[in-house]
Coordinates of C-alpha atoms in Angstrom, one line a residue:
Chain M
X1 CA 0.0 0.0 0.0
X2 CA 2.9 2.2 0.9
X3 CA 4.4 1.8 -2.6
X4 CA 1.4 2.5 -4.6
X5 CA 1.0 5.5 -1.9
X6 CA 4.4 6.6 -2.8
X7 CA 3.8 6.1 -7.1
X8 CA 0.9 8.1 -7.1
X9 CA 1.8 11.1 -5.6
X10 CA 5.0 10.9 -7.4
X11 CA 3.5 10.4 -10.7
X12 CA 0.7 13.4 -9.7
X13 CA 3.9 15.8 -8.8
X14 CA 5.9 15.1 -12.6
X15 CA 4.8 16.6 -15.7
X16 CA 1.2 15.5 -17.1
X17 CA 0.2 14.4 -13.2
X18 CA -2.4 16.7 -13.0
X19 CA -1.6 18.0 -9.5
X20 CA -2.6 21.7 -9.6
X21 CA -5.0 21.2 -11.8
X22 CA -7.7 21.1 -9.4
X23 CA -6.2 24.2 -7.3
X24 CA -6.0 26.0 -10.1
X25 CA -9.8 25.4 -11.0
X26 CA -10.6 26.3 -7.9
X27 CA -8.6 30.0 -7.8
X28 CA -10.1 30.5 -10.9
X29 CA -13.9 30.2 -10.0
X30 CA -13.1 32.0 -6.5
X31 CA -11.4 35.0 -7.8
X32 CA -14.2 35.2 -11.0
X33 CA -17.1 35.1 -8.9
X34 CA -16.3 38.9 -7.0
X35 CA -16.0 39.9 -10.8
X36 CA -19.4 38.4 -11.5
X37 CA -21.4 39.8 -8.3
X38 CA -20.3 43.4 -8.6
X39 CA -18.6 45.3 -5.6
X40 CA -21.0 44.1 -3.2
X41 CA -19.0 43.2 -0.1
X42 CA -22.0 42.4 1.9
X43 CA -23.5 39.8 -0.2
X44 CA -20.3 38.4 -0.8
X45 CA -19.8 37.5 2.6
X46 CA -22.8 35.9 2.6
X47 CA -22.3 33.8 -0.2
X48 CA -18.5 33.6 0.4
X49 CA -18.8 29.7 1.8
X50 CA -21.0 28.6 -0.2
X51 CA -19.0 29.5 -3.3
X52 CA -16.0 28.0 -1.9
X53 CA -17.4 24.8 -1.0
X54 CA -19.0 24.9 -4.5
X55 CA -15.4 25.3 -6.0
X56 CA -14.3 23.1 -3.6
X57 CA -16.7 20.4 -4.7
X58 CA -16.5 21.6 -8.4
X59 CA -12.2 21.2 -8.9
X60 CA -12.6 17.4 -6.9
X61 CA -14.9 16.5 -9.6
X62 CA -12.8 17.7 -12.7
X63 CA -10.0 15.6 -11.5
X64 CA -11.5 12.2 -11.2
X65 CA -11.8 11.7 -14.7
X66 CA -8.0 10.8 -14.7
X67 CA -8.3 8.8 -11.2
X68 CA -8.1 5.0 -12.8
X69 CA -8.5 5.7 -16.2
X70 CA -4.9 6.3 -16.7
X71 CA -4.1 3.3 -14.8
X72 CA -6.5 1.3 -17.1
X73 CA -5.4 2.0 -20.1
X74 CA -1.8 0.9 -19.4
X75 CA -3.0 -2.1 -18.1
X76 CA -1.7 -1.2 -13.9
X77 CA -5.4 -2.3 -13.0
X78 CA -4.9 -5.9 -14.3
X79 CA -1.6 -6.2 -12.9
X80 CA -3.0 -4.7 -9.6
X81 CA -5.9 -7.2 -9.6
X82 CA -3.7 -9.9 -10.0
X83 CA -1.2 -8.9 -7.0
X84 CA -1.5 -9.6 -3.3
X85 CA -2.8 -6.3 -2.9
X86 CA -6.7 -6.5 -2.2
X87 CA -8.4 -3.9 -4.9
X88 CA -10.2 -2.5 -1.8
X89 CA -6.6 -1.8 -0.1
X90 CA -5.5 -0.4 -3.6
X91 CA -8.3 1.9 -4.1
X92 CA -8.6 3.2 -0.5
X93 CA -4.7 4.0 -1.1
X94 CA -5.6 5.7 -4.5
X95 CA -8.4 7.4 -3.0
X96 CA -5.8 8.6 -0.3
X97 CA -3.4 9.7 -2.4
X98 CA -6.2 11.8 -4.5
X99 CA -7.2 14.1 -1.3
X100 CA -3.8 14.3 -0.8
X101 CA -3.4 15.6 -3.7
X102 CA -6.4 17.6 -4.9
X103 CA -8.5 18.0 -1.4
X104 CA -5.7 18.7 1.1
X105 CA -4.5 21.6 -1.5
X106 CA -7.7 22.7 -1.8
X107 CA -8.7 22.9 2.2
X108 CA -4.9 25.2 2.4
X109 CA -5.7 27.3 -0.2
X110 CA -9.5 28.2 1.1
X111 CA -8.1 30.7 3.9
X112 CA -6.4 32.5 0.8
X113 CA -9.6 33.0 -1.7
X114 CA -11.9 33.2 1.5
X115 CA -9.9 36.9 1.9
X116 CA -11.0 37.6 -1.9
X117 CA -14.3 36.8 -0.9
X118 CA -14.8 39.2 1.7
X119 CA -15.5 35.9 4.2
X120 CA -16.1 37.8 7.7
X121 CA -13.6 36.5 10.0
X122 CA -15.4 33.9 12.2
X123 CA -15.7 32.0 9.5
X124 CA -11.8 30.9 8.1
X125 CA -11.5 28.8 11.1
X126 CA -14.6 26.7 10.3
X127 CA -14.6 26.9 6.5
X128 CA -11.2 24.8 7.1
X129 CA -12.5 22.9 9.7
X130 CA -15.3 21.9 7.4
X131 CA -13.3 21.3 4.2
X132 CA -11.3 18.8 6.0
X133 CA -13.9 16.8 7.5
X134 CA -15.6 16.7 3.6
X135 CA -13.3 16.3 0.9
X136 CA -12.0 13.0 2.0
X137 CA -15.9 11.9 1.0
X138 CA -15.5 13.6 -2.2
X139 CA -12.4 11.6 -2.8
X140 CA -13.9 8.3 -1.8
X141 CA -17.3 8.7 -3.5
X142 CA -15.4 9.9 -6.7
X143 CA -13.5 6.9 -7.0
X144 CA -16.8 4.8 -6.7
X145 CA -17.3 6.5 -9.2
X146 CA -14.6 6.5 -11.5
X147 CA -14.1 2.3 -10.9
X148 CA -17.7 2.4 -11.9
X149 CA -16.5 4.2 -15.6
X150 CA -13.8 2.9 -15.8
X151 CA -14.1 1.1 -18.9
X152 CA -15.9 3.9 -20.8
X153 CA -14.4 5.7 -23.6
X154 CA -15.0 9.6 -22.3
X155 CA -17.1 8.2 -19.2
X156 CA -16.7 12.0 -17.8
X157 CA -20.2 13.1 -18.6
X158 CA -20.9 9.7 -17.1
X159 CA -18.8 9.7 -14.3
X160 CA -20.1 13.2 -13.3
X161 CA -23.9 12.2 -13.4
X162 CA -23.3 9.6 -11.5
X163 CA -21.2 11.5 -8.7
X164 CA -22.9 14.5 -8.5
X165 CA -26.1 13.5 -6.3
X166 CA -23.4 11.6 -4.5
X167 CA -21.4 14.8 -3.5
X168 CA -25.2 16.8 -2.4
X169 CA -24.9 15.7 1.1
X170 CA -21.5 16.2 1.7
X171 CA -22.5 20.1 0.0
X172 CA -25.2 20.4 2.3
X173 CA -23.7 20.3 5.0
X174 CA -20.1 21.2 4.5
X175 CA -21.3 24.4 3.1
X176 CA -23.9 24.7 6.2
X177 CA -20.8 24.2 8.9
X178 CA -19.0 27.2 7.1
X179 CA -22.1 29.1 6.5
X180 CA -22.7 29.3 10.3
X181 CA -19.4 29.5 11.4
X182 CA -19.3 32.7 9.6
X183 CA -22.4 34.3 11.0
X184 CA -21.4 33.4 14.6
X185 CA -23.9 30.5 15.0
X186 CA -23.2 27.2 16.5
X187 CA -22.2 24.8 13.6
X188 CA -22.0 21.6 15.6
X189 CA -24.7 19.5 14.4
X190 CA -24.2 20.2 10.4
X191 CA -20.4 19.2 11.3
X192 CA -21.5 16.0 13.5
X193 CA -23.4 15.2 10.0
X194 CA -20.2 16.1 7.8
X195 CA -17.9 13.5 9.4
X196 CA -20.5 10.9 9.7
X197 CA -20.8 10.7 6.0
X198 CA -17.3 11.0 5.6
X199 CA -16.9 8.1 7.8
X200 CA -19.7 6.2 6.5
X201 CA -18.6 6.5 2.6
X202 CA -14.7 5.8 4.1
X203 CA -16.1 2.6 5.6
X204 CA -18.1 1.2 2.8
X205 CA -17.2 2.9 -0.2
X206 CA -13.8 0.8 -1.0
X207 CA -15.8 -2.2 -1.0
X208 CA -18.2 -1.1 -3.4
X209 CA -15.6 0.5 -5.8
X210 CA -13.8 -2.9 -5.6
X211 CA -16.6 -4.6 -6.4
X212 CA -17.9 -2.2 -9.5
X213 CA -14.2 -2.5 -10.6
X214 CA -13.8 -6.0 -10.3
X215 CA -17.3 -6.3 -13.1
X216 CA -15.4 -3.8 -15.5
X217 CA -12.4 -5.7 -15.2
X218 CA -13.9 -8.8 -17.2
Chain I
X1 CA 0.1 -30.4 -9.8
X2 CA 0.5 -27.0 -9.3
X3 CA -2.3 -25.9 -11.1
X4 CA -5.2 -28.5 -12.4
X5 CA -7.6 -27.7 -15.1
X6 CA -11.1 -29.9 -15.3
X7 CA -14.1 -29.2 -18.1
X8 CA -13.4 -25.3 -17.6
X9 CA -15.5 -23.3 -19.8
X10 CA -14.8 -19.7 -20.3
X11 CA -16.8 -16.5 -22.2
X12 CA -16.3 -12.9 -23.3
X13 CA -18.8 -10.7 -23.4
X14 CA -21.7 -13.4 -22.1
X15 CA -20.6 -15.4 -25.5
X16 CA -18.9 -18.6 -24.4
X17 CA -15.6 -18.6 -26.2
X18 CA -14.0 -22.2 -24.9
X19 CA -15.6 -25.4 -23.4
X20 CA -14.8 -28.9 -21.9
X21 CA -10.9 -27.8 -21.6
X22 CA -9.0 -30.0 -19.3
X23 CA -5.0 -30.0 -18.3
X24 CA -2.5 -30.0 -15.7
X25 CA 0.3 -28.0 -15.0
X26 CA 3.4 -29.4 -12.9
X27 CA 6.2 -28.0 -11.2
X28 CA 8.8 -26.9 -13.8
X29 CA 6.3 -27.8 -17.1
X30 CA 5.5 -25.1 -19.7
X31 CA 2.4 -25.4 -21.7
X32 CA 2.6 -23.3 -24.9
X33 CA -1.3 -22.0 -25.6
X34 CA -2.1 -22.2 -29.6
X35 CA -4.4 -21.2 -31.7
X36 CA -5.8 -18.8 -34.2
X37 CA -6.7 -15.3 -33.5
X38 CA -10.0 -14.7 -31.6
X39 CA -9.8 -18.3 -30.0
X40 CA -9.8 -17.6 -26.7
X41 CA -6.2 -17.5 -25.3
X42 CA -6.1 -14.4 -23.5
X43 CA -10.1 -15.2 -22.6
X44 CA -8.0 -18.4 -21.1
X45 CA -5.2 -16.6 -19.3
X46 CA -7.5 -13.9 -17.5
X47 CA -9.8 -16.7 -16.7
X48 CA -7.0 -18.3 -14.7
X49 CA -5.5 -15.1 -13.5
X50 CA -9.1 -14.6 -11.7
X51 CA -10.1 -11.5 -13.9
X52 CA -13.0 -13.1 -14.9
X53 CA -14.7 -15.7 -13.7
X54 CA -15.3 -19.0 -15.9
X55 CA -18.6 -20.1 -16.8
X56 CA -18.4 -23.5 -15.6
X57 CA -15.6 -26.1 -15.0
X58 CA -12.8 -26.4 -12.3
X59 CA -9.7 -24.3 -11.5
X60 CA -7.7 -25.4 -8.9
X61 CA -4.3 -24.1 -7.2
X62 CA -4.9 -20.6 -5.8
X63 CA -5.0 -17.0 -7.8
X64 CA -2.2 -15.8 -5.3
X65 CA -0.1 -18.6 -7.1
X66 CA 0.1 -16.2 -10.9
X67 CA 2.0 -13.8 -12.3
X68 CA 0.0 -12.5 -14.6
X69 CA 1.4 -10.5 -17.8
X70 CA -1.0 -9.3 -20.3
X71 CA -1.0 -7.4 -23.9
X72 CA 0.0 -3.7 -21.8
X73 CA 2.9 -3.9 -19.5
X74 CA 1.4 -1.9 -17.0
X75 CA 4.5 0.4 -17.1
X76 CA 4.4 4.3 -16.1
X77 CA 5.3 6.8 -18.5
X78 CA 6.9 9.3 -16.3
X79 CA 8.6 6.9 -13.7
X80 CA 12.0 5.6 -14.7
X81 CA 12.7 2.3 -15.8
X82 CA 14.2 1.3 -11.9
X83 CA 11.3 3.1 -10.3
X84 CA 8.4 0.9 -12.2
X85 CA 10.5 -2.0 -11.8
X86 CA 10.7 -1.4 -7.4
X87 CA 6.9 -0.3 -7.3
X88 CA 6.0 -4.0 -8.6
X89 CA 8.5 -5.7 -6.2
X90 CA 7.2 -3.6 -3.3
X91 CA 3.3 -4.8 -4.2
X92 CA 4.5 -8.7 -4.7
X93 CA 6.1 -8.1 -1.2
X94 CA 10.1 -8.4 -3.1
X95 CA 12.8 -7.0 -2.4
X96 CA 15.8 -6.0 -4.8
X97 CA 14.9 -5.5 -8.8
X98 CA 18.6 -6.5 -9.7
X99 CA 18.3 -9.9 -11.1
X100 CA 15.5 -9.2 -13.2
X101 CA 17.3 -5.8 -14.5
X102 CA 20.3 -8.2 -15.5
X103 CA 18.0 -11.2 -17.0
X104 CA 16.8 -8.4 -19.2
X105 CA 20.2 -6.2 -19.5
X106 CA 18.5 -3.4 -18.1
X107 CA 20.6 -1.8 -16.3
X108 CA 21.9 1.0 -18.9
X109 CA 18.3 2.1 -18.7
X110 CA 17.8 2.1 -15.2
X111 CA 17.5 5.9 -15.2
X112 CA 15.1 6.1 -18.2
X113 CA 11.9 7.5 -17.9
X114 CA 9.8 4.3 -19.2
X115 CA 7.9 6.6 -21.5
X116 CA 10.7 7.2 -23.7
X117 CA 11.5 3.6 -24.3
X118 CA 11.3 1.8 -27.5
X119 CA 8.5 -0.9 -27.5
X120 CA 11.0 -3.7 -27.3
X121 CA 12.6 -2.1 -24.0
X122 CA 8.8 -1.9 -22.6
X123 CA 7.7 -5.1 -23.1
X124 CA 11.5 -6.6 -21.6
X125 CA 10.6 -4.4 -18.5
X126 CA 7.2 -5.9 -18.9
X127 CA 8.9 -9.3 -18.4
X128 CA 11.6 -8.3 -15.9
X129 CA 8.2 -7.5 -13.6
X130 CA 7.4 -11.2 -13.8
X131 CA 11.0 -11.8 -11.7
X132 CA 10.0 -9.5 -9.1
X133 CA 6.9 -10.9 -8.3
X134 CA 8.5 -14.4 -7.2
X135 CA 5.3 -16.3 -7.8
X136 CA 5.1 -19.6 -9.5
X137 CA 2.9 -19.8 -12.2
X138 CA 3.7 -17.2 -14.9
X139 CA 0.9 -17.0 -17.3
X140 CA 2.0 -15.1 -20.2
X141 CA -0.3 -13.4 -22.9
X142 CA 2.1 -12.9 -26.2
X143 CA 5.5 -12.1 -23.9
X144 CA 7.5 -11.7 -27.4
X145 CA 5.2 -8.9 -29.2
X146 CA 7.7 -6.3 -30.4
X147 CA 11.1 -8.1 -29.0
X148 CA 14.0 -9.0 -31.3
X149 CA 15.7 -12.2 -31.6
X150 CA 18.2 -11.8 -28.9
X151 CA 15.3 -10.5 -26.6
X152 CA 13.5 -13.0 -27.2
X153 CA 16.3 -15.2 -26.0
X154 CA 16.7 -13.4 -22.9
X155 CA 13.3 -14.2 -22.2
X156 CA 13.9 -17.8 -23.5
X157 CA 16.2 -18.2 -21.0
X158 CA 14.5 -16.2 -18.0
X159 CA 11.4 -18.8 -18.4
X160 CA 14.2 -21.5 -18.4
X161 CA 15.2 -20.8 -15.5
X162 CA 12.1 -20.1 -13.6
X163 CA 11.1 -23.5 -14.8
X164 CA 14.2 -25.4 -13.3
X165 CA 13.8 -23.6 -10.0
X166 CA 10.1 -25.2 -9.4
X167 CA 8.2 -22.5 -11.2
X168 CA 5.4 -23.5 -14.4
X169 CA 4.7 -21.4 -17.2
X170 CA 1.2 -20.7 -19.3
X171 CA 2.3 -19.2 -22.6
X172 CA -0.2 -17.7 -25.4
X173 CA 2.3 -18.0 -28.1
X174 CA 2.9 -18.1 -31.6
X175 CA 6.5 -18.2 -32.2
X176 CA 8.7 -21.4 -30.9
X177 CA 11.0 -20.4 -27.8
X178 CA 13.1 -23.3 -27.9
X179 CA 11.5 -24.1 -24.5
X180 CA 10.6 -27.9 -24.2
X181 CA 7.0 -27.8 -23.8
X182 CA 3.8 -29.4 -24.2
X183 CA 1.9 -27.4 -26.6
X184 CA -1.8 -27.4 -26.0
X185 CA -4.1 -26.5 -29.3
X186 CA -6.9 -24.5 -27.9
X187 CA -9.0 -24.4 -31.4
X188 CA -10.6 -27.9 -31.1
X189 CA -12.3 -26.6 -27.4
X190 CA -14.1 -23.7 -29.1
X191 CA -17.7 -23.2 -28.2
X192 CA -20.4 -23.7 -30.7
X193 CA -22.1 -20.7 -30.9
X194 CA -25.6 -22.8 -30.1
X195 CA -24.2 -23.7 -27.0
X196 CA -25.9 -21.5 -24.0
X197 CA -24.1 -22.3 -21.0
X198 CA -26.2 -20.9 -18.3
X199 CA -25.2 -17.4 -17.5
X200 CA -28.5 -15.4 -18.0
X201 CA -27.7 -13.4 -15.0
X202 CA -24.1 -12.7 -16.0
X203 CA -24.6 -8.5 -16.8
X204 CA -25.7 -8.4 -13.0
X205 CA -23.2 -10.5 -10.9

């Protein structure tokens, strides 16, 4: 597990890995939306976490695409399948190294484009809080997802359909925690709600990518 | 017996491809697979590797037991030649890539990214994986697709000596490796296409 740990992110930090292509994305939408408001500071800060969760959300889902696809069409998910490695250890270690490459960036960078959003300042400290506790869900859920397109030629349009409802409740919520963090309010229970899906998709989700990826190995 | 094959029947795409195929595969024995295109040896190999699962019939001698090696070398464009080769030994559980970088003379491109490598020098580090794995059965789908002659013999001699150690061999060839092997004809085993073989429920399991 360590080794495939240790190849992923490698592979996401050389040229064509995709690392930063998330993180960009996300800068991008964060620093166009003030543009597309108008110089309202007031609404902005009232929007300001949803629109970062949004983005959040928005750059996990762009990079999933290349999750196991890559990996399929060099034949590494054969090879993997037929090693001692169990294809649920191998994608919860793919998963891992995902957030760690797109969500973990993204949660660091929020502080930063929260400031360009006019976020009032109760609210960096649960915005981050809240980022953490989601995007390892997004990670997970997204590659249920992508084991479950894996074999489809451009499965993106399919992969996203099929992830998006997936990702509502970790929104919800997410976005909920940082919306009341930021107007002072108690943002216990939508957080309570944030890590028990993220523990409930960690939990189950390997075994149902496994299995999806197992029938589009045939 | 390290591996024992009884009535195995085996399909692609809900189509069954190969019936009634029964053989046995010893300790240091290579069985050469033949047949024409579209006759089911890879359907075969991924069959026994566990990819798929076979329509009817018998496999025994367990899946942790194969090193599998299929049409794509599973090989990572932007690692180097020494870093694909330790990421495999590291999943099999090995240690040290060094005799399979010399079986394969390797070693000037240790430092290589794989991507820029010729498809002969991909498919010898495809075969160099099989060393690191250190499992017994290799079951090999076209190993010699894009090698030249002296590659070949490299790989000639790798599978020699895997088979004198105690090791077996599944080969889906078409050229003669100067191995001495049984050579099993899979075209006499094909399916007739009439032939439904339960199955009904395969698009949901």
């Amino acid at each position: 597990m360590k080794a495939l740990l240790i190849r992923d992110l490698k592979l996401a930090f050389r040229a064509g890995g995709g690392f930063g292509l998330g993180l960009a994305f996300f800068l991008i939408v964060t620093v166009l939306v003030p543009f597309g408001v108008g110089p309202q500071s007031e609404l902005l800060a009232r929007i300001a976490s949803g629109i970062l969760w949004l983005g959040a959300l928005l750059a996990c889902l762009l990079s999933l695409d290349r999750l196991l696809a890559l990996d399929w069409e060099d034949g590494t998910l054969d090879l993997l399948a037929t090693s001692p490695l169990p294809l649920e250890a191998a994608l919860s270690t793919k998963a891992l190294a995902h957030w760690l490459t797109t969500g973990l960036p993204l949660v660091l960078a929020s502080p930063v484009l929260g400031i360009l959003l006019n976020l009032p300042g109760a609210g960096y400290f649960w915005l981050v809080i809240s980022l953490l506790l989601g995007t390892p869900a997004l990670s997970v859920i997204g590659i249920f997802g992508a084991a479950l397109t894996v074999g489809v030629k451009r499965g993106g349009l399919l992969l996203s359909l099929l992830v998006l409802p997936l990702y509502v409740p970790t929104l919800i919520f997410g976005a909920e925690a940082a919306r009341r963090g930021a107007a002072e309010l108690d943002p216990t229970t939508p957080l309570l709600m944030l890590a028990g899906i993220t523990a409930g998709t960690i939990a189950v989700m390997p075994f149902a990518s496994a299995a999806a990826l197992r029938v589009n190995l045939r | 017996m390290v591996l024992e094959v009884r009535d195995l029947s085996v399909e692609r795409g809900g189509i069954p491809v190969l019936t009634g195929l029964s053989f046995d595969l010893a300790a240091g024995q290579a069985l050469i697979l033949r047949g024409p295109n579209g006759a089911g040896k890879t359907t075969l190999l991924r069959t026994l590797a566990g990819l798929q699962p076979a329509l009817c019939g018998e496999i025994s001698g367990t899946q942790e037991t194969i090193a599998y090696s299929g049409h794509s070398d599973g090989l990572k464009a932007m690692l180097t030649v020494a870093e694909n080769l330790t990421f495999w030994a590291e999943v099999f559980g090995q240690k040290g890539i060094d005799r399979a970088m010399k079986a394969y003379a390797l070693e000037p491109l240790a430092e290589r990214l794989a991507g820029t490598l010729s498809a002969g020098q991909k498919r010898r580090l495809g075969l160099a994986r099989l060393l690191v794995t250190a499992r017994p059965i290799w079951m090999l789908d076209e190993p010699t697709v894009s090698l030249d002659t002296q590659a070949v013999a490299q790989f000639a001699q790798a599978a020699q000596a895997h088979l004198m150690s105690g090791g077996a061999a599944l080969i889906a060839t078409h050229i003669d490796l100067g191995l001495e092997a049984q050579v099993l004809d899979v075209a006499p085993y094909r399916a007739r296409l009439d032939a439904k073989a339960g199955a009904s429920d395969e698009a949901f399991l």
